């Protein structure tokens, strides 16, 4: 049996409204041992499950993406041979939905820099979050995805080119989007219990997609995570929001090369491209060209509700 490794980062400074709470909940749920790794003066902790999978928990003084100049060398020194990594933090935004448990991949769509993405691991943790949300009775919360982005751009934590310099799938795992929700101990417990299920699959045949268009929280793509038919399911990872396709100039010739770079960052490749109906024709044409190159179907996002209607190639 393959034994895998995950690492999670928690900013324990008061600037992060979620990280410390979730780390405390992790400690309550799992017996952990100290390692010989020290980051920001804090000893890294480790938990090993009954299958031999290892989970490392790292306390930091800043959210990792806020100071990538400082943390990237640490990531590559200690955690470059891991299967998946996660930054556990808070989400906020002027128009952000509240009472959410959310996951997104790492990338700067504007510049065409994409971090490695694993639809399998992202799906596993989202399904676990949904199960634990229901068990915790958080009926007013929802589990969702966000468009691919990198907080380092907002907080000037580094340059977009640094994203791909860490070779491990990096997920942001967040609670949003107001103080009441950030401080909710049940929500913190849901995340804490979900982190160690990132390697637990439901055994379905996962068809990986590239999703394009729509808004930052696009329900059509988020709901696809929980859609199954027969023995199949969708694998969602990179989601390219409309706003960054426009500002990034994905209608130009180099936009196609950026789309190719995005696909090549998705572990296992893709079997389909889903675009939002409202995406302008010039961007749809780029996606159609890419789909033709790859020999895969390209379709409107509404078909995600009727997966049997998609003309899969195999």
CSV table of C-alpha atoms in Angstrom, one decimal:
chain,number,residue,atom,x,y,z
A,1,UNK,CA,0.0,0.0,0.0
A,2,UNK,CA,1.4,3.4,-1.0
A,3,UNK,CA,2.1,5.6,2.0
A,4,UNK,CA,1.7,9.3,1.3
A,5,UNK,CA,2.6,12.6,3.0
A,6,UNK,CA,0.6,15.8,3.5
A,7,UNK,CA,1.7,19.0,5.1
A,8,UNK,CA,-0.5,21.8,6.4
A,9,UNK,CA,0.4,25.4,7.4
A,10,UNK,CA,-1.3,27.4,10.1
A,11,UNK,CA,-0.5,31.0,10.9
A,12,UNK,CA,-0.8,31.2,14.7
A,13,UNK,CA,-0.5,35.0,14.8
A,14,UNK,CA,-3.7,36.9,15.6
A,15,UNK,CA,-3.7,38.4,12.1
A,16,UNK,CA,-5.0,35.0,10.9
A,17,UNK,CA,-8.5,34.5,12.2
A,18,UNK,CA,-8.7,30.8,11.5
A,19,UNK,CA,-5.4,29.0,11.5
A,20,UNK,CA,-4.8,28.8,15.2
A,21,UNK,CA,-8.3,27.6,15.9
A,22,UNK,CA,-8.1,24.8,13.4
A,23,UNK,CA,-4.6,23.8,14.6
A,24,UNK,CA,-6.0,23.6,18.2
A,25,UNK,CA,-8.9,21.4,16.9
A,26,UNK,CA,-6.4,19.1,15.1
A,27,UNK,CA,-4.5,18.6,18.3
A,28,UNK,CA,-7.7,17.6,20.0
A,29,UNK,CA,-8.6,15.1,17.3
A,30,UNK,CA,-5.3,13.4,16.7
A,31,UNK,CA,-2.3,12.3,18.8
A,32,UNK,CA,0.7,14.0,17.4
A,33,UNK,CA,4.4,13.7,17.9
A,34,UNK,CA,7.2,16.3,17.5
A,35,UNK,CA,9.6,16.2,14.6
A,36,UNK,CA,13.1,17.6,14.3
A,37,UNK,CA,11.8,20.3,11.9
A,38,UNK,CA,11.5,23.8,13.2
A,39,UNK,CA,9.8,26.6,11.3
A,40,UNK,CA,9.5,30.2,12.7
A,41,UNK,CA,10.8,28.9,16.0
A,42,UNK,CA,7.9,26.4,16.3
A,43,UNK,CA,8.4,22.6,16.2
A,44,UNK,CA,6.6,20.9,13.4
A,45,UNK,CA,4.1,18.2,14.6
A,46,UNK,CA,3.2,14.9,12.9
A,47,UNK,CA,0.3,12.5,12.9
A,48,UNK,CA,0.4,9.1,11.2
A,49,UNK,CA,-2.8,7.2,10.4
A,50,UNK,CA,-3.5,3.5,10.5
A,51,UNK,CA,-2.5,3.2,6.8
A,52,UNK,CA,0.9,4.7,7.4
A,53,UNK,CA,0.1,8.1,5.7
A,54,UNK,CA,1.8,11.0,7.4
A,55,UNK,CA,0.4,14.4,8.1
A,56,UNK,CA,2.7,17.3,9.2
A,57,UNK,CA,1.3,20.4,10.9
A,58,UNK,CA,3.4,23.6,10.7
A,59,UNK,CA,2.9,26.7,12.8
A,60,UNK,CA,3.9,30.0,11.0
A,61,UNK,CA,4.1,33.6,12.0
A,62,UNK,CA,2.5,34.8,8.7
A,63,UNK,CA,0.2,33.0,6.2
A,64,UNK,CA,2.6,31.3,3.9
A,65,UNK,CA,1.5,33.1,0.7
A,66,UNK,CA,1.8,36.5,2.4
A,67,UNK,CA,5.6,36.1,2.6
A,68,UNK,CA,6.6,33.6,-0.1
A,69,UNK,CA,10.1,35.1,-0.2
A,70,UNK,CA,10.6,33.8,3.3
A,71,UNK,CA,8.6,30.5,3.1
A,72,UNK,CA,9.4,29.2,-0.3
A,73,UNK,CA,13.0,28.1,0.7
A,74,UNK,CA,11.5,26.4,3.8
A,75,UNK,CA,8.9,24.6,1.7
A,76,UNK,CA,11.5,23.3,-0.7
A,77,UNK,CA,14.0,22.4,2.1
A,78,UNK,CA,11.6,20.4,4.2
A,79,UNK,CA,8.5,19.5,2.2
A,80,UNK,CA,9.3,19.2,-1.5
A,81,UNK,CA,8.8,15.4,-1.6
A,82,UNK,CA,5.3,15.6,-0.2
A,83,UNK,CA,2.1,14.6,-2.1
A,84,UNK,CA,0.0,17.6,-1.1
A,85,UNK,CA,0.2,20.8,0.9
A,86,UNK,CA,-2.4,23.1,2.3
A,87,UNK,CA,-2.6,26.6,3.8
A,88,UNK,CA,-5.4,26.7,6.4
A,89,UNK,CA,-6.6,30.3,6.8
A,90,UNK,CA,-9.5,32.7,6.6
A,91,UNK,CA,-11.4,34.1,3.6
A,92,UNK,CA,-12.8,37.6,3.3
A,93,UNK,CA,-14.0,39.9,0.6
A,94,UNK,CA,-16.4,42.7,0.0
A,95,UNK,CA,-18.9,40.6,-1.9
A,96,UNK,CA,-17.8,37.2,-0.6
A,97,UNK,CA,-20.6,34.8,0.6
A,98,UNK,CA,-20.6,34.0,4.3
A,99,UNK,CA,-20.7,30.8,6.2
A,100,UNK,CA,-18.5,28.9,3.7
A,101,UNK,CA,-15.9,26.2,4.0
A,102,UNK,CA,-13.9,26.6,0.8
A,103,UNK,CA,-10.9,25.2,-1.1
A,104,UNK,CA,-9.1,26.6,-4.1
A,105,UNK,CA,-6.0,25.8,-6.2
A,106,UNK,CA,-2.9,28.1,-6.4
A,107,UNK,CA,-2.2,30.1,-9.5
A,108,UNK,CA,-2.1,33.6,-10.9
A,109,UNK,CA,-4.3,33.5,-14.0
A,110,UNK,CA,-3.4,37.0,-15.0
A,111,UNK,CA,0.2,36.1,-15.6
A,112,UNK,CA,-0.3,32.5,-16.6
A,113,UNK,CA,1.6,31.0,-13.6
A,114,UNK,CA,-0.1,27.9,-12.2
A,115,UNK,CA,0.8,25.7,-9.3
A,116,UNK,CA,0.5,21.9,-9.5
A,117,UNK,CA,-3.1,20.8,-9.0
A,118,UNK,CA,-4.5,17.4,-8.0
A,119,UNK,CA,-8.2,17.0,-8.8
A,120,UNK,CA,-8.2,13.8,-6.8
A,121,UNK,CA,-6.9,15.3,-3.6
A,122,UNK,CA,-9.0,18.4,-3.9
A,123,UNK,CA,-12.1,16.3,-4.4
A,124,UNK,CA,-11.3,14.0,-1.5
A,125,UNK,CA,-10.9,16.9,1.0
A,126,UNK,CA,-14.1,18.7,-0.3
A,127,UNK,CA,-16.1,15.5,0.1
A,128,UNK,CA,-14.7,15.0,3.6
A,129,UNK,CA,-15.5,18.6,4.5
A,130,UNK,CA,-19.1,18.1,3.3
A,131,UNK,CA,-19.5,14.9,5.4
A,132,UNK,CA,-18.1,16.5,8.5
A,133,UNK,CA,-20.2,19.7,7.9
A,134,UNK,CA,-23.4,17.6,8.0
A,135,UNK,CA,-22.2,15.6,11.0
A,136,UNK,CA,-21.4,18.8,12.9
A,137,UNK,CA,-24.9,20.1,12.2
A,138,UNK,CA,-23.6,23.2,10.4
A,139,UNK,CA,-26.7,23.4,8.3
A,140,UNK,CA,-26.3,27.1,7.5
A,141,UNK,CA,-22.7,26.6,6.1
A,142,UNK,CA,-21.9,25.4,2.6
A,143,UNK,CA,-18.8,23.7,1.2
A,144,UNK,CA,-17.6,25.3,-2.0
A,145,UNK,CA,-14.8,26.0,-4.4
A,146,UNK,CA,-13.2,29.3,-5.4
A,147,UNK,CA,-11.5,30.4,-8.7
A,148,UNK,CA,-7.8,29.7,-8.9
A,149,UNK,CA,-5.8,32.5,-7.3
A,150,UNK,CA,-2.8,33.3,-5.2
A,151,UNK,CA,-3.0,35.6,-2.1
A,152,UNK,CA,0.6,36.5,-2.6
A,153,UNK,CA,-0.5,39.0,-5.2
A,154,UNK,CA,-2.8,40.8,-2.8
A,155,UNK,CA,-0.3,40.9,0.0
A,156,UNK,CA,2.8,41.4,-2.2
A,157,UNK,CA,4.3,38.2,-0.8
A,158,UNK,CA,6.4,37.5,-3.9
A,159,UNK,CA,6.3,37.3,-7.7
A,160,UNK,CA,3.9,35.0,-9.6
A,161,UNK,CA,6.8,33.1,-11.1
A,162,UNK,CA,7.5,31.7,-7.6
A,163,UNK,CA,4.3,29.8,-7.6
A,164,UNK,CA,5.6,27.0,-9.8
A,165,UNK,CA,8.9,26.8,-7.8
A,166,UNK,CA,7.2,24.6,-5.2
A,167,UNK,CA,6.6,21.3,-6.9
A,168,UNK,CA,3.8,20.1,-4.6
A,169,UNK,CA,0.0,20.6,-5.1
A,170,UNK,CA,-0.9,23.5,-2.8
A,171,UNK,CA,-4.5,24.1,-1.7
A,172,UNK,CA,-5.9,27.0,0.3
A,173,UNK,CA,-8.4,25.7,2.8
A,174,UNK,CA,-10.5,28.4,4.3
A,175,UNK,CA,-13.4,29.5,6.5
A,176,UNK,CA,-15.3,32.6,5.4
A,177,UNK,CA,-16.1,35.3,5.4
A,178,UNK,CA,-16.9,37.3,8.5
A,179,UNK,CA,-15.6,37.3,12.2
A,180,UNK,CA,-18.6,35.3,13.4
A,181,UNK,CA,-17.8,32.5,11.0
A,182,UNK,CA,-14.0,32.7,11.5
A,183,UNK,CA,-14.4,32.1,15.2
A,184,UNK,CA,-16.9,29.3,14.9
A,185,UNK,CA,-15.4,26.3,16.7
A,186,UNK,CA,-17.6,23.8,15.0
A,187,UNK,CA,-16.4,25.1,11.6
A,188,UNK,CA,-12.8,24.8,12.8
A,189,UNK,CA,-13.5,21.3,13.9
A,190,UNK,CA,-14.9,20.4,10.5
A,191,UNK,CA,-11.7,21.5,8.8
A,192,UNK,CA,-9.5,19.8,11.4
A,193,UNK,CA,-11.3,16.4,10.9
A,194,UNK,CA,-11.2,16.8,7.1
A,195,UNK,CA,-7.5,17.4,6.6
A,196,UNK,CA,-6.5,13.8,7.3
A,197,UNK,CA,-8.9,12.5,4.7
A,198,UNK,CA,-7.2,14.1,1.7
A,199,UNK,CA,-6.0,10.6,0.6
A,200,UNK,CA,-9.3,8.8,1.1
A,201,UNK,CA,-11.1,8.2,-2.2
A,202,UNK,CA,-14.6,7.0,-2.7
A,203,UNK,CA,-13.4,4.8,-5.5
A,204,UNK,CA,-15.3,6.4,-8.3
A,205,UNK,CA,-13.7,7.0,-11.7
A,206,UNK,CA,-12.8,10.7,-11.7
A,207,UNK,CA,-13.0,12.7,-15.0
A,208,UNK,CA,-10.7,15.7,-14.6
A,209,UNK,CA,-11.9,19.0,-16.0
A,210,UNK,CA,-10.6,22.5,-16.8
A,211,UNK,CA,-13.2,25.0,-15.8
A,212,UNK,CA,-13.3,28.5,-17.3
A,213,UNK,CA,-15.4,31.6,-17.0
A,214,UNK,CA,-18.0,32.7,-14.4
A,215,UNK,CA,-17.4,34.5,-11.2
A,216,UNK,CA,-15.1,33.9,-8.3
A,217,UNK,CA,-17.6,31.7,-6.5
A,218,UNK,CA,-19.2,29.9,-9.4
A,219,UNK,CA,-21.9,27.6,-8.2
A,220,UNK,CA,-22.0,25.6,-11.5
A,221,UNK,CA,-18.5,24.5,-11.0
A,222,UNK,CA,-18.7,24.1,-7.2
A,223,UNK,CA,-21.7,21.8,-7.4
A,224,UNK,CA,-20.0,19.6,-9.9
A,225,UNK,CA,-17.6,18.4,-7.2
A,226,UNK,CA,-20.6,16.6,-5.6
A,227,UNK,CA,-22.1,15.3,-8.9
A,228,UNK,CA,-21.8,11.5,-9.6
A,229,UNK,CA,-23.3,9.3,-12.3
A,230,UNK,CA,-22.9,5.5,-12.5
A,231,UNK,CA,-19.3,4.9,-11.3
A,232,UNK,CA,-18.1,8.3,-12.4
A,233,UNK,CA,-17.5,11.8,-10.9
A,234,UNK,CA,-16.0,15.1,-11.9
A,235,UNK,CA,-12.5,16.1,-10.8
A,236,UNK,CA,-12.4,19.9,-10.3
A,237,UNK,CA,-9.1,21.8,-9.7
A,238,UNK,CA,-8.1,24.9,-11.6
A,239,UNK,CA,-11.0,27.3,-12.2
A,240,UNK,CA,-10.2,30.3,-14.4
A,241,UNK,CA,-12.6,33.1,-13.5
A,242,UNK,CA,-13.8,35.4,-16.3
A,243,UNK,CA,-12.3,38.6,-14.8
A,244,UNK,CA,-8.7,37.2,-15.0
A,245,UNK,CA,-9.2,35.7,-18.5
A,246,UNK,CA,-10.0,39.2,-19.6
A,247,UNK,CA,-7.3,41.1,-17.8
A,248,UNK,CA,-4.8,38.4,-18.6
A,249,UNK,CA,-5.5,38.7,-22.3
A,250,UNK,CA,-6.5,35.1,-22.9
A,251,UNK,CA,-8.0,36.2,-26.2
A,252,UNK,CA,-4.5,36.8,-27.6
A,253,UNK,CA,-2.3,34.2,-29.2
A,254,UNK,CA,-0.2,33.7,-26.1
A,255,UNK,CA,-3.5,33.1,-24.2
A,256,UNK,CA,-3.6,29.6,-25.8
A,257,UNK,CA,-0.1,28.9,-24.5
A,258,UNK,CA,-1.2,29.9,-21.0
A,259,UNK,CA,-4.1,27.6,-21.2
A,260,UNK,CA,-1.8,24.8,-22.2
A,261,UNK,CA,0.4,25.6,-19.3
A,262,UNK,CA,-2.6,25.4,-17.0
A,263,UNK,CA,-3.6,22.0,-18.3
A,264,UNK,CA,-0.1,20.6,-18.0
A,265,UNK,CA,-0.1,21.6,-14.3
A,266,UNK,CA,-3.1,19.3,-13.5
A,267,UNK,CA,-2.0,15.9,-12.4
A,268,UNK,CA,-3.5,13.2,-14.6
A,269,UNK,CA,-4.4,15.7,-17.4
A,270,UNK,CA,-8.0,16.5,-18.3
A,271,UNK,CA,-10.8,14.7,-20.0
A,272,UNK,CA,-13.0,17.8,-20.7
A,273,UNK,CA,-13.3,21.5,-20.7
A,274,UNK,CA,-16.3,23.2,-19.2
A,275,UNK,CA,-17.0,26.9,-19.9
A,276,UNK,CA,-19.5,29.3,-18.4
A,277,UNK,CA,-22.3,30.3,-20.8
A,278,UNK,CA,-21.6,34.0,-20.4
A,279,UNK,CA,-17.9,33.7,-21.5
A,280,UNK,CA,-17.3,35.8,-24.6
A,281,UNK,CA,-17.0,34.0,-27.9
A,282,UNK,CA,-13.3,34.8,-28.4
A,283,UNK,CA,-12.4,32.9,-25.2
A,284,UNK,CA,-14.7,30.0,-26.0
A,285,UNK,CA,-12.8,29.8,-29.3
A,286,UNK,CA,-9.5,29.5,-27.5
A,287,UNK,CA,-10.9,26.7,-25.4
A,288,UNK,CA,-12.3,24.9,-28.4
A,289,UNK,CA,-8.9,25.0,-30.1
A,290,UNK,CA,-7.3,23.6,-26.9
A,291,UNK,CA,-9.9,20.8,-26.7
A,292,UNK,CA,-9.3,19.9,-30.3
A,293,UNK,CA,-5.6,19.7,-29.7
A,294,UNK,CA,-6.2,17.4,-26.7
A,295,UNK,CA,-9.0,15.4,-28.4
A,296,UNK,CA,-11.5,16.0,-25.6
A,297,UNK,CA,-15.0,17.5,-25.4
A,298,UNK,CA,-15.6,21.1,-24.6
A,299,UNK,CA,-19.1,22.1,-23.4
A,300,UNK,CA,-21.2,24.6,-21.5
A,301,UNK,CA,-21.2,24.4,-17.8
A,302,UNK,CA,-24.9,23.6,-17.7
A,303,UNK,CA,-24.0,20.1,-19.0
A,304,UNK,CA,-22.3,19.5,-15.7
A,305,UNK,CA,-25.8,18.8,-14.3
A,306,UNK,CA,-26.3,16.2,-17.1
A,307,UNK,CA,-23.0,14.4,-17.4
A,308,UNK,CA,-24.5,11.6,-19.4
A,309,UNK,CA,-25.1,14.1,-22.2
A,310,UNK,CA,-21.3,14.9,-22.5
A,311,UNK,CA,-19.6,13.1,-25.4
A,312,UNK,CA,-16.7,11.6,-23.5
A,313,UNK,CA,-14.0,10.2,-25.8
A,314,UNK,CA,-13.4,7.1,-23.7
